[in-house]
Coordinates of C-alpha atoms in Angstrom, one line a residue:
M29 CA 82.7 -58.1 -115.2
S30 CA 84.9 -55.3 -114.2
E31 CA 85.9 -55.0 -110.2
V32 CA 84.1 -51.7 -108.7
S33 CA 86.1 -49.3 -106.7
S34 CA 85.1 -49.3 -102.5
T35 CA 84.0 -45.4 -103.5
G36 CA 82.2 -46.6 -106.1
N37 CA 80.3 -49.1 -104.2
S38 CA 79.3 -46.4 -101.6
A39 CA 78.3 -44.6 -104.6
L40 CA 75.8 -47.1 -106.0
R41 CA 75.0 -48.6 -102.5
S42 CA 73.7 -44.3 -101.6
L43 CA 72.1 -44.7 -105.1
A44 CA 70.3 -48.0 -104.2
Q45 CA 69.4 -46.3 -101.0
Q46 CA 67.3 -43.4 -102.7
L47 CA 65.9 -45.6 -105.6
M48 CA 64.1 -47.3 -102.4
A49 CA 63.4 -44.6 -100.3
A50 CA 59.4 -45.4 -101.2
E51 CA 59.6 -49.1 -100.7
R52 CA 61.5 -48.4 -96.9
R53 CA 58.3 -46.0 -95.7
P54 CA 56.3 -49.3 -94.2
L55 CA 59.5 -50.0 -92.3
A56 CA 60.0 -46.3 -91.0
S57 CA 56.2 -46.1 -90.2
M58 CA 56.6 -49.3 -88.2
Q59 CA 59.3 -48.3 -86.2
T60 CA 57.7 -44.9 -85.4
Q61 CA 54.7 -47.5 -84.4
R62 CA 57.4 -49.4 -82.0
S63 CA 58.5 -45.9 -80.5
G64 CA 55.2 -45.3 -79.6
L65 CA 54.3 -48.6 -78.2
Q66 CA 57.7 -48.7 -76.0
E67 CA 56.5 -44.8 -74.3
K68 CA 53.0 -46.6 -73.8
S69 CA 54.5 -49.6 -72.3
T70 CA 56.9 -47.0 -70.0
V71 CA 54.0 -45.0 -69.3
F72 CA 51.4 -48.0 -68.0
R73 CA 54.3 -49.1 -66.0
N74 CA 55.2 -46.1 -64.2
L75 CA 51.1 -45.4 -63.8
G76 CA 50.8 -48.4 -61.9
S77 CA 53.6 -47.7 -59.8
T78 CA 52.0 -44.1 -59.0
L79 CA 48.5 -46.4 -58.4
S80 CA 50.6 -48.8 -55.6
T81 CA 51.9 -45.6 -53.6
L82 CA 48.6 -44.0 -52.9
K83 CA 47.3 -47.4 -52.7
R84 CA 49.6 -48.7 -50.0
L85 CA 48.4 -45.3 -48.3
A86 CA 44.9 -45.2 -48.5
S87 CA 45.2 -48.7 -47.3
T88 CA 46.3 -47.6 -44.0
F89 CA 43.3 -45.6 -43.4
A90 CA 41.3 -48.4 -44.4
T91 CA 42.9 -50.7 -41.7
K92 CA 40.8 -51.4 -38.5
S93 CA 44.0 -52.2 -36.6
S94 CA 46.0 -49.2 -34.4
S95 CA 48.6 -48.6 -36.9
N96 CA 45.5 -46.6 -38.2
P97 CA 46.7 -42.8 -39.1
L98 CA 43.9 -41.5 -37.4
R99 CA 44.1 -44.0 -34.2
T100 CA 47.9 -41.8 -33.7
I101 CA 48.3 -41.2 -29.9
K102 CA 50.2 -39.1 -27.9
V103 CA 51.5 -39.1 -24.4
T104 CA 51.2 -35.7 -22.2
G105 CA 52.0 -35.4 -18.6
Q106 CA 55.1 -37.7 -18.2
D107 CA 58.1 -36.6 -16.3
D108 CA 61.2 -37.8 -18.3
A109 CA 63.2 -37.5 -15.1
V110 CA 61.8 -40.6 -13.4
L111 CA 59.3 -42.2 -16.4
G112 CA 60.0 -42.5 -20.1
V113 CA 56.5 -43.3 -22.3
T114 CA 56.3 -45.1 -25.8
V115 CA 53.0 -45.7 -27.8
G116 CA 52.9 -48.3 -30.4
L117 CA 50.4 -50.3 -31.8
G118 CA 47.0 -50.8 -29.1
A119 CA 47.3 -47.9 -27.5
S120 CA 44.4 -46.7 -26.1
P121 CA 43.4 -43.2 -25.0
G122 CA 43.3 -42.8 -21.6
A123 CA 44.5 -41.3 -18.1
H124 CA 47.2 -43.2 -15.6
T125 CA 48.6 -42.7 -12.6
I126 CA 51.9 -44.1 -11.5
R127 CA 54.8 -43.6 -8.7
V128 CA 58.2 -45.4 -8.9
D129 CA 58.9 -47.2 -5.8
Q130 CA 61.9 -49.1 -7.1
V131 CA 63.8 -49.4 -10.0
A132 CA 65.3 -52.7 -11.4
A133 CA 68.6 -53.6 -11.0
R134 CA 71.7 -55.8 -11.9
H135 CA 72.8 -57.6 -9.3
S136 CA 77.0 -56.8 -9.6
L137 CA 80.0 -58.0 -7.6
A138 CA 83.3 -56.5 -7.3
S139 CA 86.8 -58.8 -6.5
A140 CA 89.6 -57.3 -4.2
S141 CA 91.6 -54.9 -5.8
I142 CA 95.0 -56.2 -7.6
Q143 CA 98.1 -54.3 -8.8
D144 CA 98.1 -54.2 -12.8
D145 CA 101.6 -55.5 -12.4
G146 CA 102.2 -57.9 -9.8
T147 CA 102.2 -61.7 -9.6
S148 CA 101.3 -62.4 -6.5
L149 CA 98.1 -64.5 -8.1
S150 CA 100.0 -66.4 -10.3
A151 CA 103.0 -66.8 -7.4
S152 CA 100.5 -68.0 -4.8
P153 CA 101.6 -71.4 -3.4
S154 CA 97.4 -72.9 -3.9
L155 CA 97.5 -71.6 -7.5
T156 CA 99.6 -73.5 -9.3
A157 CA 100.2 -73.3 -13.1
G158 CA 98.0 -75.3 -15.1
E159 CA 93.9 -75.2 -15.2
L160 CA 92.1 -74.0 -12.4
R161 CA 88.4 -74.3 -12.1
F162 CA 85.6 -72.3 -10.5
A163 CA 81.8 -71.8 -10.5
F164 CA 79.3 -69.4 -10.6
T165 CA 75.2 -69.9 -10.1
V166 CA 72.5 -67.7 -11.4
G167 CA 69.1 -68.7 -10.3
E168 CA 68.7 -72.5 -10.1
E169 CA 71.7 -72.9 -12.9
T170 CA 75.3 -73.3 -11.9
K171 CA 78.0 -73.1 -15.0
E172 CA 81.4 -74.6 -13.9
V173 CA 84.2 -72.3 -15.4
A174 CA 88.1 -73.7 -16.7
I175 CA 91.2 -71.1 -17.6
S176 CA 94.9 -72.3 -17.7
L177 CA 96.9 -70.2 -15.7
E178 CA 100.5 -69.4 -16.8
A179 CA 103.1 -69.1 -14.8
G180 CA 104.6 -65.6 -14.0
A181 CA 101.3 -64.2 -15.7
T182 CA 100.4 -60.6 -14.1
D183 CA 97.6 -60.2 -12.2
L184 CA 95.9 -58.1 -14.5
D185 CA 96.2 -60.6 -17.3
V186 CA 94.6 -63.2 -14.5
L187 CA 91.7 -60.7 -14.3
R188 CA 91.4 -60.6 -18.2
D189 CA 91.4 -64.1 -18.8
V190 CA 88.5 -64.9 -15.8
A191 CA 86.8 -62.2 -17.0
Q192 CA 86.4 -63.4 -20.6
A193 CA 85.6 -67.0 -19.3
I194 CA 83.1 -65.9 -17.4
T195 CA 81.3 -63.9 -20.7
D196 CA 82.5 -66.5 -22.8
A197 CA 80.4 -69.3 -20.4
N198 CA 77.2 -67.5 -21.7
A199 CA 75.4 -68.8 -18.2
G200 CA 73.6 -65.1 -17.3
A201 CA 76.6 -63.6 -15.6
V202 CA 79.0 -61.0 -17.6
A203 CA 82.7 -59.7 -16.5
S204 CA 84.7 -57.1 -16.7
V205 CA 88.2 -55.3 -15.6
V206 CA 87.5 -52.4 -14.3
Q207 CA 90.7 -50.0 -13.2
T208 CA 89.8 -48.4 -9.9
S209 CA 93.3 -45.8 -9.7
P210 CA 96.3 -45.7 -11.7
G211 CA 97.7 -48.9 -11.5
E212 CA 95.3 -51.0 -9.2
S213 CA 92.1 -52.8 -11.0
R214 CA 89.1 -54.9 -9.9
L215 CA 87.0 -57.9 -11.8
L216 CA 83.5 -56.6 -11.8
I217 CA 81.2 -59.5 -12.4
Q218 CA 77.2 -58.5 -13.3
A219 CA 73.6 -60.4 -13.9
A220 CA 73.2 -60.8 -17.5
G221 CA 70.2 -59.4 -16.5
S222 CA 68.3 -56.9 -13.9
G223 CA 65.8 -58.5 -11.6
R224 CA 66.6 -60.5 -8.3
E225 CA 65.8 -63.9 -10.5
A226 CA 68.6 -63.3 -12.7
R227 CA 71.2 -62.4 -9.7
L228 CA 74.3 -64.5 -9.0
T229 CA 73.6 -66.5 -5.9
A230 CA 76.7 -68.3 -5.3
I231 CA 80.7 -68.6 -6.7
G232 CA 83.2 -71.2 -5.5
D233 CA 86.2 -72.5 -6.2
V234 CA 86.3 -76.2 -7.8
A235 CA 90.2 -76.6 -7.9
G236 CA 92.3 -74.1 -7.3
N237 CA 91.9 -71.1 -4.9
L238 CA 91.5 -68.5 -7.2
M239 CA 87.7 -67.2 -6.5
S240 CA 88.8 -67.3 -2.5
N241 CA 91.8 -65.2 -3.4
L242 CA 90.2 -62.8 -5.0
G243 CA 87.3 -62.5 -2.4
L244 CA 84.5 -63.3 -4.4
A245 CA 83.9 -67.1 -2.8
G246 CA 80.9 -67.4 -0.9
Q247 CA 76.8 -67.7 -1.0
E248 CA 74.0 -65.6 -0.4
G249 CA 71.9 -65.9 2.6
D250 CA 68.4 -65.9 3.9
D251 CA 68.1 -62.2 3.4
S252 CA 71.8 -61.1 2.2
P253 CA 73.3 -61.5 -0.9
L254 CA 76.9 -62.5 -2.1
P255 CA 79.9 -61.1 0.1
A256 CA 81.3 -59.5 -2.9
T257 CA 78.1 -57.9 -3.7
V258 CA 78.6 -54.1 -4.9
Q259 CA 75.3 -53.6 -6.2
A260 CA 72.2 -55.9 -5.2
A261 CA 69.7 -57.3 -7.5
A262 CA 66.3 -55.4 -7.3
D263 CA 62.9 -55.7 -9.4
A264 CA 61.2 -52.6 -10.5
L265 CA 58.2 -51.6 -8.0
V266 CA 55.6 -49.4 -9.2
R267 CA 52.1 -48.5 -8.5
L268 CA 50.0 -48.1 -11.6
D269 CA 46.8 -47.1 -11.1
G270 CA 46.4 -48.4 -7.7
L271 CA 47.8 -51.8 -8.7
D272 CA 51.2 -52.7 -7.2
V273 CA 53.3 -54.0 -10.2
R274 CA 56.6 -55.4 -10.0
A275 CA 58.5 -56.0 -12.6
R276 CA 62.1 -58.0 -13.5
S277 CA 63.4 -54.8 -15.6
N278 CA 62.9 -51.4 -15.9
E279 CA 61.2 -51.3 -19.4
L280 CA 57.4 -52.4 -18.5
V281 CA 55.8 -53.7 -21.7
G282 CA 51.8 -54.5 -21.7
V283 CA 51.3 -53.4 -18.5
V284 CA 49.1 -50.4 -20.3
P285 CA 48.2 -52.1 -23.5
G286 CA 50.3 -50.7 -26.2
V287 CA 52.8 -48.5 -23.8
T288 CA 56.1 -48.9 -22.9
L289 CA 56.8 -47.1 -19.4
T290 CA 60.8 -47.1 -18.9
L291 CA 61.8 -46.4 -15.2
H292 CA 64.6 -43.6 -14.9
A293 CA 64.4 -42.7 -10.7
T294 CA 62.3 -43.5 -8.1
S295 CA 59.6 -40.9 -7.4
S296 CA 57.9 -39.7 -4.3
E297 CA 54.2 -38.8 -5.4
A298 CA 52.4 -40.2 -8.0
R299 CA 52.6 -39.0 -11.5
T300 CA 49.7 -38.7 -14.5
F301 CA 50.5 -39.0 -17.8
R302 CA 47.7 -39.3 -20.1
V303 CA 47.4 -41.1 -23.8
D304 CA 45.1 -39.3 -26.2
R305 CA 44.8 -39.3 -29.6
D306 CA 47.3 -36.5 -31.7
N307 CA 44.7 -34.8 -33.5
E308 CA 47.1 -32.1 -34.9
A309 CA 48.6 -35.2 -36.6
I310 CA 45.9 -36.9 -37.8
V311 CA 45.2 -33.9 -39.5
K312 CA 48.4 -33.5 -41.0
K313 CA 48.5 -37.3 -42.6
L314 CA 45.0 -36.1 -44.1
E315 CA 46.4 -33.4 -45.7
E316 CA 49.1 -35.8 -47.2
F317 CA 46.6 -38.1 -47.6
I318 CA 44.7 -35.1 -49.8
T319 CA 48.3 -34.6 -51.5
K320 CA 49.0 -37.9 -52.9
Y321 CA 45.5 -38.5 -53.7
N322 CA 45.3 -35.2 -55.8
E323 CA 49.0 -35.7 -57.7
T324 CA 47.7 -39.5 -58.6
L325 CA 44.5 -38.0 -60.3
D326 CA 46.4 -35.5 -62.1
S327 CA 48.3 -37.4 -63.2
V328 CA 45.6 -39.8 -64.7
R329 CA 44.6 -36.7 -66.0
N330 CA 47.8 -35.5 -67.9
L331 CA 48.3 -39.1 -69.4
T332 CA 44.5 -38.8 -71.2
R333 CA 44.3 -34.9 -72.2
A334 CA 43.4 -33.7 -75.4
S335 CA 45.4 -32.1 -77.6
D336 CA 45.4 -28.5 -77.5
S337 CA 44.4 -26.0 -80.1
S338 CA 47.7 -26.3 -81.6
G339 CA 47.6 -30.1 -81.8
A340 CA 50.2 -30.4 -79.4
N341 CA 50.8 -31.9 -76.2
R342 CA 48.4 -34.6 -76.5
G343 CA 48.6 -37.4 -73.5
P344 CA 50.0 -41.0 -74.2
L345 CA 47.6 -42.4 -73.1
T346 CA 44.5 -40.3 -74.9
G347 CA 41.6 -42.6 -76.2
E348 CA 42.3 -45.3 -73.4
V349 CA 39.3 -46.1 -72.4
T350 CA 40.1 -48.1 -69.1
I351 CA 42.2 -44.9 -68.0
L352 CA 39.4 -42.7 -68.5
R353 CA 37.7 -45.0 -66.7
L354 CA 40.1 -44.6 -63.8
R355 CA 39.7 -41.1 -63.3
T356 CA 35.9 -41.8 -62.6
E357 CA 36.2 -44.2 -60.4
M358 CA 38.8 -42.3 -58.5
R359 CA 36.6 -38.9 -58.2
S360 CA 33.4 -41.5 -56.7
A361 CA 35.0 -43.2 -54.6
V362 CA 35.9 -40.5 -52.4
T363 CA 33.1 -38.1 -53.3
A364 CA 30.0 -40.4 -53.4
S365 CA 28.2 -41.1 -50.0
V366 CA 29.4 -43.9 -47.4
E367 CA 27.0 -46.2 -46.5
S368 CA 25.5 -47.1 -43.1
D369 CA 22.4 -48.4 -41.0
D370 CA 23.2 -45.4 -38.7
E371 CA 21.2 -42.2 -39.4
S372 CA 23.9 -40.0 -37.6
A373 CA 26.8 -41.8 -39.0
L374 CA 29.0 -39.7 -41.1
T375 CA 28.5 -40.4 -44.7
T376 CA 30.6 -37.7 -47.1
L377 CA 34.4 -36.1 -46.5
A378 CA 32.4 -32.8 -46.5
Q379 CA 31.0 -33.2 -43.3
I380 CA 34.7 -32.7 -41.8
G381 CA 35.5 -30.4 -44.0
I382 CA 37.2 -31.9 -46.9
T383 CA 35.7 -30.8 -50.6
A384 CA 36.2 -31.6 -53.7
D385 CA 36.6 -29.4 -57.1
R386 CA 34.8 -29.9 -60.3
E387 CA 38.0 -31.8 -61.5
G388 CA 37.6 -34.2 -58.4
N389 CA 40.9 -33.0 -56.9
L390 CA 40.5 -32.8 -52.6
S391 CA 41.2 -29.7 -50.4
L392 CA 40.7 -29.0 -47.0
S393 CA 38.6 -26.3 -47.1
D394 CA 37.6 -26.3 -43.5
R395 CA 40.1 -26.9 -41.2
S396 CA 37.9 -26.1 -37.9
A397 CA 35.6 -29.0 -39.2
L398 CA 38.0 -31.6 -39.1
Q399 CA 39.0 -30.9 -35.7
K400 CA 35.5 -30.5 -34.6
A401 CA 34.3 -33.8 -35.9
L402 CA 38.0 -35.4 -34.3
A403 CA 37.6 -34.0 -31.1
D404 CA 33.4 -35.1 -31.1
N405 CA 33.3 -37.8 -33.3
P406 CA 36.5 -39.7 -33.3
D407 CA 34.9 -43.1 -34.3
G408 CA 33.0 -41.4 -36.9
V409 CA 35.7 -40.3 -38.6
E410 CA 37.2 -43.4 -38.8
A411 CA 34.4 -45.5 -40.2
L412 CA 34.2 -43.0 -42.6
M413 CA 37.3 -43.8 -44.0
N414 CA 37.7 -47.4 -43.1
G415 CA 34.2 -49.1 -42.7
T416 CA 32.8 -51.6 -45.3
D417 CA 31.7 -48.7 -48.0
G418 CA 34.3 -46.6 -46.3
V419 CA 36.0 -44.0 -48.6
A420 CA 39.8 -45.4 -47.7
H421 CA 38.5 -48.9 -48.4
R422 CA 36.7 -48.3 -51.6
L423 CA 40.2 -46.3 -53.4
T424 CA 42.2 -49.4 -51.9
S425 CA 40.1 -51.7 -53.6
L426 CA 40.1 -49.6 -56.6
L427 CA 43.0 -49.2 -56.8
D428 CA 44.4 -52.2 -56.5
R429 CA 41.7 -53.7 -59.4
Y430 CA 44.5 -51.6 -61.2
S431 CA 47.8 -52.2 -59.7
K432 CA 47.9 -55.3 -58.5
A433 CA 49.8 -58.4 -60.4
G434 CA 47.2 -59.9 -63.2
G435 CA 45.3 -56.3 -62.6
I436 CA 43.5 -53.8 -65.5
L437 CA 47.5 -52.1 -66.1
S438 CA 49.2 -55.5 -65.7
L439 CA 46.9 -56.9 -68.5
Q440 CA 47.3 -54.0 -70.4
Q441 CA 51.0 -53.7 -70.6
D442 CA 51.1 -57.2 -71.4
A443 CA 48.9 -56.5 -74.3
V444 CA 51.2 -53.7 -75.6
Q445 CA 54.3 -55.9 -75.2
S446 CA 52.7 -58.4 -77.1
R447 CA 51.7 -56.3 -80.0
L448 CA 55.5 -55.0 -79.5
R449 CA 57.1 -58.5 -80.2
S450 CA 54.4 -59.2 -83.4
L451 CA 56.1 -55.7 -85.0
G452 CA 59.4 -56.9 -84.0
T453 CA 58.9 -59.8 -86.2
R454 CA 57.4 -58.2 -88.9
M455 CA 60.1 -55.4 -88.7
Q456 CA 62.5 -58.3 -88.8
R457 CA 61.4 -59.9 -91.9
Q458 CA 60.5 -56.2 -93.9
S459 CA 64.4 -55.3 -92.8
E460 CA 66.3 -58.6 -94.5
S461 CA 63.7 -58.6 -97.1
L462 CA 65.2 -54.8 -98.4
A463 CA 68.5 -55.9 -97.6
K464 CA 68.5 -58.7 -100.1
R465 CA 66.7 -55.8 -102.1
E466 CA 69.5 -53.7 -101.9
D467 CA 72.0 -55.8 -102.8
A468 CA 70.3 -57.0 -105.7
L469 CA 69.8 -53.4 -106.8
V470 CA 73.6 -52.5 -105.9
T471 CA 74.8 -55.8 -108.0
R472 CA 72.1 -54.5 -110.9
L473 CA 73.4 -51.2 -111.3
S474 CA 77.3 -52.2 -111.0
Q475 CA 76.7 -54.8 -113.8
L476 CA 75.4 -51.6 -115.5
E477 CA 78.1 -49.1 -114.3
A478 CA 80.3 -52.3 -116.3
G479 CA 78.3 -52.3 -119.1
L480 CA 78.5 -48.5 -119.6
V481 CA 82.9 -48.6 -119.2
A482 CA 82.8 -51.4 -122.1
L483 CA 80.6 -49.3 -124.2
S484 CA 82.8 -46.1 -123.7
Q485 CA 85.5 -48.1 -124.4
Q486 CA 83.9 -49.4 -127.7
Q487 CA 83.4 -45.8 -128.8
S488 CA 86.7 -44.5 -128.1
S489 CA 88.4 -47.5 -130.0
L490 CA 85.6 -46.5 -133.2
N491 CA 86.5 -43.5 -133.3
G492 CA 90.2 -44.4 -132.9
L493 CA 89.2 -46.1 -136.2
L494 CA 87.5 -43.4 -138.3
G495 CA 90.2 -41.4 -137.3
S496 CA 92.8 -43.3 -139.0
S497 CA 90.7 -44.1 -141.8
D498 CA 89.9 -41.0 -142.9
S499 CA 93.7 -39.6 -143.0
L500 CA 93.8 -42.7 -145.6
F501 CA 91.4 -40.7 -148.2
A502 CA 92.9 -37.5 -147.5

């Protein structure tokens, strides 16, 4: 068989593909179908994410805890120079009166002043080179500390070693070296926490006289702190709503439920602060909910829209009955009346100024009605959203059915993936069959081409013989 050049083989391959164009149409159709299924899979996944986002927001309005946006709290009347007020979970509306009689303080002690470049401590006869030990007591716990004093060490180095050793002991005290003037420093020892229970009650030498030489050794008396004290330990003392309150720190947590009071300074007179619902903030949070709901509903609507008059712009999920049903259920969840045994209860969003158009999109059409409801009946507004049949509760349950793992969209996604796998198998088999058919066709065309070449060569030979014969009989 005559060999065919690579150029000739390419031409035959191209011819074979042209001859097989009709046989490739089913494969092209499957490729189009696969692209459509892949797009649908992506759409289902993105829709699930969109619904989950709205579900998380709706669930905050459905909760009965203090984290519900309808319970957003604000503080008024506080004096930041004296008192900081922070509201958190569990805060309830109300007015409170407070007078700060004393702020909490940490116990602080300071050593005698030393010359930074001096060597009086390491050169002292009572402080021979080697290990020195001392102890300090915080409350009822005593901690012994050891340091190694190098001969010739500067007094600043000694103070730094002592400060590090006290801090590393992690026994209720911290220490640092403070430069009080150029070339002079003091060792500052402080209780790790504020309040009298965290104070240091004794400091003493165990081996050597380091604490004595620094002027820190001593023990508190019945009515007096350690001699080296520069700031006495103190508890915070406040009079809150007529009650005397003592605390170890300046941060009072839980004294007022859900409120943290931070004391900054004492006050000679009582001050009143209020914890109230922040209705303006609540209105904004409801507007955010309305916006996110409308965006989600519009997204679902666009996914299921029919083709326009030109036959274009068809939604990728048009004809999907479950998604069409989602549109209807979302509208019903926010517009249907809420069941209640209380005849005076709020039962529709329209009663608080939130209305729906023909498409189901919400709008705050009457801000004053919402503000009045929040002022006059905040519990009723909350029940409208988070009751057993409340708007937010219904919407959260609906969206959960669609977006959760194993939910409606998840099952739809699984079905699409199953079809993609089946289609992929069919396409693989079809591609392999077509490849074999094409190879066989190329081989056959090559054989035909070789036969034609041989016939052409034979014809040329015959023509030559005939020409020779004519010349003999001329």
